[in-house]
């Protein structure tokens, strides 16, 4: 068995704020194998970006603080490196595409200067060669007229172009791990497909691993091998992409899937997960999802009406104790006592499927190891390779308004 | 005592505000569109050399026309860099136009100045694509949202704070976050602050530039439902720019598809998705990733390079990448076709596509369905 390229073991990160310590990353464990794409999804503010930044030790310190855990890159704990050693890792071993390109592009330098600086720093080539590499990598990410564009400043580009400049910059140094925080949100779907295809190609050629942070579950479904779902600073589910979509285990994941607006279904009202994301200053006790959780409610109601057997899955070992809990609006509702008292940890509930919910089959006996999944997806989406047009226009002739 | 929002501590530089409470300058038009955009063009100069002489133009928006009715939503989609943000900003006069007209409630919006313009602008708000550069990093979120409320004399003190708390709650943020600064938020949280700020003044037109792309699907749904409720309650019209086609379809009454500075297709939302006409629209729809790990859908893959708005292709701007013209050329007689180079390769396309620019004309389908393509019916 291969060794993971990157392993996070019980990573804990805090921010010292005026109002006290907040913990945006709590006991996060996951692993990424060479050539694998691991997607990280979850509610806005749940700690995905802070997790990513902590891997590179880029969280602002202070107020940020790594409270504990390990970040192992090929077995080496990055948290123990000196700042100088860490500079060698950044950009070269691990490159990052930041969520908001404007925060990481310097407005007073042309984009060419910025890419070239990154290339000469890590690859030891001449400035002239670096300009050539830079132009090529801009063309790779679909920027037209790179010869002219390379002399432009970030404010002269559209949102999506800036994002692609960031991607070009990150890829130009051939990293082993690419951390891509919302890399394609500012892009239209055709360019998004092109960029994701480029990433797949580089992944195959170079064996590059990708940590893909995104809200687009379509992008996740089509590109990830393995998916981690975060909620309230924790990983609450970790599974192969097929397994996660086929049988989500955590009620939060189920709620996410229900909220996806579907193309072609002109809904009047979109489904949501009722309630609010908890404020990390005032996380609820027990399971952080309990104020919004339909499962604990459902179980509690079933117990109250004498159907405890049917409601609580086998081997989950949740006592049929019902208490009144309080939701985000301050309303009271019936919940399982265990849910509001004990925070569930991530456990392997089925073969290769980790979840953190008491009310899951066999949860009580499941082992709580660092999740490792050396899985590669079964179906690779349509590729953009090949020079001739595929037979697409023929099959779409009707849609294109062509008479047969 | 009008205050100008270009003051250093203003939440956003370019949008000035007014003081008086209900000084609506323009009487609501009866029946007409809220916003009418005619042949709008926005060009950015390309400067070169020591004297920064203008050597050409990036024709970011080059002849865009549309109407938005009160209380309705026009969705806008299109390739990254095709000019969507520029359209939104030009309409609000945040950047100068090159040519064209914008009528707001039947009045020429470009004719307003000074105090009158500021009054009008209160009714027209924008949610920026890039929340980082649009939120003042030195102001707390409470002040960012509360300032326009106070400046416009809508409320102050405790009443204002209550309004801010209410707005934060409506966008799904804990009211105690008012004391925090923008950098203490995640990307999606900042985006919601931008939305709360735009809603603070009860505008009747909002340009929403990628308002939900930084949000997870559950909060995205909450925000979309909220924008929907507000539209019903207050008859707000939206220009809704987004890349997520499912979201646009859900949210819009009509959808316009842009390509290289122009609208190439426009139709009622459902009709556009059920019956797309322009090959670019078809390609776009086919590329939408499905929330299914075993995708089956057939993808149309665009070949060739993304064109540059400083040097757009002749004829139909889409011709170097259009799968339809290639397909047609393969079955057409030689005198109807021409050879071009696209993506470094020779390609045969229809001569008409290279020589003549198609205009938006009605297509077979529901009324109001227009597209700019020579070869779709
Ligand atoms: N510099 C900071 N000071 C204080 N709190 C912070 C800081 N940066 C982030 N946070 C908080 O940490 C939490 C996690 O933020 P993070 O940026 O990781 O979220 P995220 O999962 O990436 O969300 P999104 O999907 O919206 O980008 C949030 O509650 C945020 O408000
Ligand atoms: N200030 C500027 N100076 C020069 N060119 C500009 C400026 N602002 C925008 N452009 C150019 O105008 C074109 C349209 O940009 P715009 O931001 O409107 O695109 P967009 O459709 O919003 O794209 P995205 O989906 O990526 O946000 C792009 O080619 C861009 O580079
Ligand atoms: S542990 Fe309880 S509250 Fe938490 S997700 Fe599971 S059922 Fe819901
Ligand atoms: S006019 Fe020609 S090039 Fe343009 S979209 Fe139609 S077929 Fe394609
Ligand atoms: Mg983030
Ligand atoms: Mg834009």
CSV table of N, CA, C and O and ligand atoms in Angstrom, one decimal, chain A residues 159, chain B residues 85 129 209, ligand 6:
chain,number,residue,atom,x,y,z
A,159,UNK,N,-12.9,39.1,-13.0
A,159,UNK,CA,-12.8,38.2,-11.9
A,159,UNK,C,-12.2,36.8,-12.2
A,159,UNK,O,-11.3,36.3,-11.6
B,85,UNK,N,-19.8,42.0,-15.6
B,85,UNK,CA,-19.5,42.9,-14.5
B,85,UNK,C,-19.5,44.4,-15.1
B,85,UNK,O,-20.0,45.3,-14.5
B,129,UNK,N,-18.9,41.4,-7.0
B,129,UNK,CA,-18.4,40.1,-7.2
B,129,UNK,C,-17.3,39.8,-6.2
B,129,UNK,O,-17.2,38.6,-5.7
B,209,UNK,N,-23.9,40.8,-8.6
B,209,UNK,CA,-22.8,40.2,-9.4
B,209,UNK,C,-22.2,39.0,-8.6
B,209,UNK,O,-21.5,39.2,-7.7
C,6,LIG,MG1,-17.4,39.6,-13.4
